[in-house]
Coordinates of C-alpha atoms in Angstrom, one line a residue:
Chain V
M1 CA -4.4 -17.2 -5.9
L2 CA -6.9 -18.0 -3.2
F3 CA -6.3 -14.9 -1.2
F4 CA -6.3 -12.8 -4.3
S5 CA -9.8 -14.1 -5.0
F6 CA -10.7 -13.6 -1.4
F7 CA -9.6 -10.0 -1.3
K8 CA -11.6 -9.4 -4.5
T9 CA -14.8 -10.3 -2.7
L10 CA -13.9 -7.6 -0.1
V11 CA -13.8 -4.7 -2.6
N12 CA -15.8 -1.7 -1.5
H13 CA -15.6 -2.7 2.2
E14 CA -13.9 -0.7 4.9
V15 CA -10.7 -2.3 6.0
T16 CA -7.7 -1.3 8.1
V17 CA -4.3 -2.1 6.7
E18 CA -1.4 -2.3 9.2
L19 CA 2.0 -1.8 7.6
K20 CA 5.3 -3.3 8.7
N21 CA 6.3 0.1 9.9
D22 CA 3.3 0.2 12.3
I23 CA 1.2 2.8 10.4
S24 CA -2.4 1.7 10.4
I25 CA -4.5 3.1 7.5
R26 CA -8.3 2.7 7.3
G27 CA -10.1 3.1 4.1
T28 CA -12.4 1.6 1.5
L29 CA -10.8 -1.3 -0.4
K30 CA -10.9 -0.2 -4.0
S31 CA -8.7 -2.8 -5.7
V32 CA -6.2 -5.5 -5.2
D33 CA -3.8 -7.3 -7.6
Q34 CA -2.0 -10.6 -7.8
Y35 CA 0.8 -9.3 -5.5
L36 CA -1.8 -8.2 -3.0
N37 CA -0.9 -4.6 -3.6
I38 CA -3.9 -2.7 -2.2
K39 CA -5.6 0.5 -3.2
L40 CA -7.6 2.3 -0.5
D41 CA -9.9 5.2 -1.0
D42 CA -11.0 8.0 1.5
I43 CA -8.2 7.0 3.9
S44 CA -7.8 8.0 7.6
V45 CA -4.6 7.3 9.5
V46 CA -5.2 5.9 13.0
E47 CA -2.5 8.1 14.6
E48 CA -2.5 11.1 12.2
V49 CA -0.3 13.4 14.2
K50 CA 2.5 10.8 14.2
Y51 CA 2.4 10.5 10.4
P52 CA 1.9 14.1 9.1
H53 CA 2.9 13.2 5.5
L54 CA -0.4 11.3 5.0
S55 CA -2.8 14.1 6.0
S56 CA -3.2 15.6 2.6
V57 CA -3.6 12.2 0.9
K58 CA -7.0 10.9 -0.1
N59 CA -6.2 7.5 -1.6
V60 CA -3.2 5.3 -1.4
F61 CA -1.6 2.4 -3.3
I62 CA 0.1 0.2 -0.7
R63 CA 2.7 -2.3 -2.0
G64 CA 1.8 -5.8 -0.9
S65 CA 5.2 -6.6 0.4
V66 CA 5.0 -4.0 3.2
V67 CA 1.6 -5.1 4.6
R68 CA 1.6 -6.8 8.0
Y69 CA -2.1 -7.2 8.6
V70 CA -5.4 -6.4 7.0
H71 CA -8.2 -6.0 9.5
L72 CA -11.4 -7.2 7.9
P73 CA -15.1 -6.5 8.7
A74 CA -16.2 -9.9 10.1
A75 CA -19.6 -9.6 8.6
A76 CA -18.1 -9.5 5.1
V77 CA -16.2 -12.8 5.5
D78 CA -18.0 -16.0 4.6
T79 CA -15.9 -18.4 6.7
P80 CA -17.4 -21.7 5.5
L81 CA -17.0 -20.7 1.9
L82 CA -13.4 -19.7 2.6
E83 CA -12.8 -23.1 4.3
D84 CA -14.2 -25.0 1.3
A85 CA -12.1 -23.0 -1.1
T86 CA -9.0 -23.7 1.0
R87 CA -9.8 -27.5 0.9
R88 CA -10.4 -27.4 -2.8
E89 CA -7.1 -25.5 -3.4
A90 CA -5.2 -27.9 -1.1
S91 CA -6.6 -31.0 -2.9
Q92 CA -5.9 -29.5 -6.3
A93 CA -2.3 -28.8 -5.2
S94 CA -1.8 -32.4 -3.9
A95 CA -3.3 -33.8 -7.1
K96 CA -0.9 -31.8 -9.1
A97 CA 2.0 -32.9 -6.9
K98 CA 1.1 -36.5 -7.5
Q99 CA 0.9 -36.0 -11.2
G100 CA 4.2 -34.2 -11.5
Chain I
M1 CA -8.5 0.3 -23.7
E2 CA -11.8 -1.5 -23.0
Q3 CA -14.2 0.6 -21.0
L4 CA -15.0 -1.3 -17.8
G5 CA -17.4 -0.3 -15.1
L6 CA -17.3 -1.7 -11.6
H7 CA -20.5 -3.6 -12.3
D8 CA -19.4 -5.3 -15.4
A9 CA -19.3 -9.0 -14.9
G10 CA -16.4 -11.1 -15.7
Q11 CA -16.4 -13.2 -18.9
R12 CA -19.2 -15.8 -18.8
P13 CA -19.2 -18.9 -20.9
S14 CA -21.8 -18.8 -23.6
S15 CA -22.8 -22.2 -25.0
G16 CA -25.8 -23.8 -26.4
M17 CA -25.6 -26.7 -23.9
Q18 CA -27.3 -24.8 -21.1
Q19 CA -30.8 -26.0 -21.7
Q20 CA -29.9 -29.7 -20.9
M21 CA -27.8 -28.8 -17.9
P22 CA -29.3 -28.5 -14.4
P23 CA -29.8 -24.9 -13.4
A24 CA -26.4 -23.6 -12.3
P25 CA -26.2 -21.6 -9.1
A26 CA -26.6 -17.9 -9.6
P27 CA -23.2 -16.5 -10.7
V28 CA -21.5 -14.5 -8.0
P29 CA -21.0 -11.0 -9.5
Q30 CA -17.3 -10.5 -10.2
L31 CA -15.2 -7.7 -11.4
P32 CA -13.4 -8.4 -14.7
P33 CA -9.9 -9.7 -14.0
Q34 CA -8.5 -6.7 -16.0
M35 CA -9.4 -4.5 -13.0
F36 CA -7.0 -6.4 -10.8
T37 CA -3.6 -5.7 -12.2
T38 CA -0.9 -3.5 -10.9
A39 CA -1.2 -1.6 -14.2
A40 CA -4.9 -0.9 -13.6
Q41 CA -4.2 0.4 -10.1
L42 CA -1.3 2.7 -11.2
L43 CA -2.9 3.9 -14.4
D44 CA -5.2 6.3 -12.7
L45 CA -2.4 7.7 -10.5
T46 CA -0.3 8.6 -13.6
D47 CA 0.3 12.3 -14.1
K48 CA -1.0 13.0 -10.5
K49 CA 0.8 14.6 -7.7
L50 CA 1.8 11.9 -5.3
M51 CA 3.4 11.4 -1.9
V52 CA 5.7 8.4 -2.1
S53 CA 6.9 6.9 1.1
L54 CA 10.1 4.9 0.8
R55 CA 11.5 2.0 2.9
D56 CA 14.3 4.2 4.3
G57 CA 11.7 6.7 5.7
R58 CA 12.0 9.3 3.0
K59 CA 8.9 11.1 1.8
L60 CA 9.0 12.3 -1.8
I61 CA 6.3 14.5 -3.3
G62 CA 6.3 14.6 -7.1
V63 CA 4.3 13.9 -10.3
L64 CA 4.1 10.3 -11.3
R65 CA 5.1 10.1 -15.0
S66 CA 5.9 6.4 -15.6
W67 CA 5.8 3.1 -13.9
D68 CA 5.9 -0.7 -14.6
Q69 CA 4.4 -3.9 -13.1
F70 CA 7.1 -4.0 -10.3
G71 CA 6.2 -0.6 -9.0
N72 CA 9.3 1.0 -10.4
L73 CA 8.4 4.7 -10.7
V74 CA 9.5 7.9 -12.4
L75 CA 8.7 11.0 -10.4
Q76 CA 9.0 14.5 -11.9
D77 CA 9.6 17.8 -10.1
T78 CA 10.1 16.0 -6.8
V79 CA 10.7 17.5 -3.5
E80 CA 11.7 15.6 -0.4
R81 CA 9.8 16.6 2.7
L82 CA 11.6 16.1 6.1
F83 CA 9.7 16.0 9.3
V84 CA 11.4 16.3 12.6
Q85 CA 10.0 17.1 16.1
N86 CA 7.4 19.7 15.2
L87 CA 9.1 21.1 12.1
Y88 CA 9.2 20.3 8.5
A89 CA 11.1 21.4 5.4
D90 CA 11.1 20.7 1.7
I91 CA 14.3 20.0 -0.4
E92 CA 14.1 20.3 -4.2
R93 CA 15.3 17.1 -5.7
G94 CA 14.1 16.9 -9.3
L95 CA 13.7 13.7 -11.3
F96 CA 13.6 10.3 -9.6
L97 CA 13.6 6.8 -10.9
V98 CA 12.6 4.7 -7.8
R99 CA 13.2 1.0 -7.8
G100 CA 9.9 -0.7 -6.8
E101 CA 11.2 -2.7 -3.9
N102 CA 11.9 0.5 -2.0
V103 CA 8.3 1.8 -2.2
L104 CA 6.1 1.6 0.9
L105 CA 3.1 3.4 -0.5
L106 CA 1.9 5.9 -2.9
G107 CA -0.6 8.5 -1.8
E108 CA -2.6 10.7 -4.2
I109 CA -2.5 14.2 -2.8
D110 CA -5.9 15.8 -2.5
L111 CA -5.5 19.0 -4.4
D112 CA -8.1 20.7 -2.1
K113 CA -5.9 19.9 0.8
D114 CA -2.6 20.4 -1.1
D115 CA 0.4 21.0 1.2
Y116 CA -1.7 20.8 4.3
V117 CA 0.4 19.8 7.2
P118 CA -1.4 19.2 10.5
E119 CA -1.3 21.3 13.6
P120 CA 1.9 21.0 15.6
Y121 CA 4.1 21.0 12.5
E122 CA 5.6 24.3 11.3
P123 CA 7.8 25.1 8.3
A124 CA 11.5 25.8 9.1
S125 CA 14.7 26.3 7.2
V126 CA 16.2 23.3 5.4
E127 CA 19.5 23.5 7.2
R128 CA 17.9 23.4 10.7
V129 CA 15.5 20.6 9.9
F130 CA 18.2 18.6 8.1
A131 CA 20.6 18.9 11.1
L132 CA 17.9 17.9 13.6
K133 CA 16.9 15.0 11.3
K134 CA 20.4 13.7 11.1
A135 CA 20.8 13.7 14.9
E136 CA 17.4 12.0 15.3
D137 CA 18.2 9.3 12.7
Q138 CA 21.5 8.6 14.4
E139 CA 19.9 8.3 17.8
R140 CA 17.2 6.0 16.3
S141 CA 19.7 3.7 14.6
K142 CA 21.6 3.4 17.9
T143 CA 18.6 2.4 19.9
E144 CA 17.5 0.1 17.0
K145 CA 20.8 -1.6 17.0
K146 CA 20.6 -2.2 20.7
R147 CA 17.1 -3.6 20.5
H148 CA 18.3 -5.9 17.7
K149 CA 21.2 -7.2 19.7
K150 CA 18.9 -8.0 22.6
L151 CA 16.3 -9.7 20.4
A152 CA 19.0 -11.6 18.5
A153 CA 20.3 -13.0 21.9
Y154 CA 16.8 -14.6 22.3
G155 CA 16.9 -15.9 18.7
F156 CA 14.6 -13.3 17.2
E157 CA 15.2 -12.0 13.7
G158 CA 13.9 -8.5 13.0
E159 CA 11.2 -8.0 10.4
H160 CA 13.2 -5.3 8.6
A161 CA 16.7 -6.1 9.7
G162 CA 18.1 -3.0 11.2
E163 CA 16.5 -0.7 8.8
A164 CA 14.3 2.0 10.4
I165 CA 11.3 2.3 8.1
L166 CA 9.1 5.2 8.9

């Protein structure tokens, strides 16, 4: 659930989502769910002429399973915090593994 | 349903113990978890005119009537829009139940820009566009197969094995 929480902190930031079919969509991250489905508002497609079906679309719901990359604004990412959270999650996971 | 604004905080523990405790760090403002479900995301797309892009490259335009947590969708009054070269055409299809795994994305159509298709694309007859599309798809699947064979020789496995998703 770490990345779900991480994406929640990026709500209302501009991100670019690159799909597995090479479309890149830029927009404001509006919400994300546990599957990392992503909702973007005020979208613009990087190569609009190649993907005419998106030109009358204002906001999109992208299924998490088709996302290849999410380009993030570097300023919005607190790297040390993310590192700490990763360590915490890893230690929790190993503690659980020992118990079970 | 509970009315939730974007600035509502998530649930905070309320206990009488707080006086004795050392001052906790200022809580990071968080959206309530109810905002982050598939249901919450699809709820405000219900009964809207959507462009649904499928894994096999189809573009469906219809009204979203129902859905579930897997992204299975029911679309009403659907048309399929074919794009080929600089032409496009619409085919009336009717009612769809789309299995969620085949969905790439849903786009809400801006009703101010409804049916806007950018510059080089022109409407054409269904027959013409359909024939051109068929030829183009065959050509693509041929080159895709070749590419795959070559990559497989080097031990690479395609991301979407052989399927041309557009």
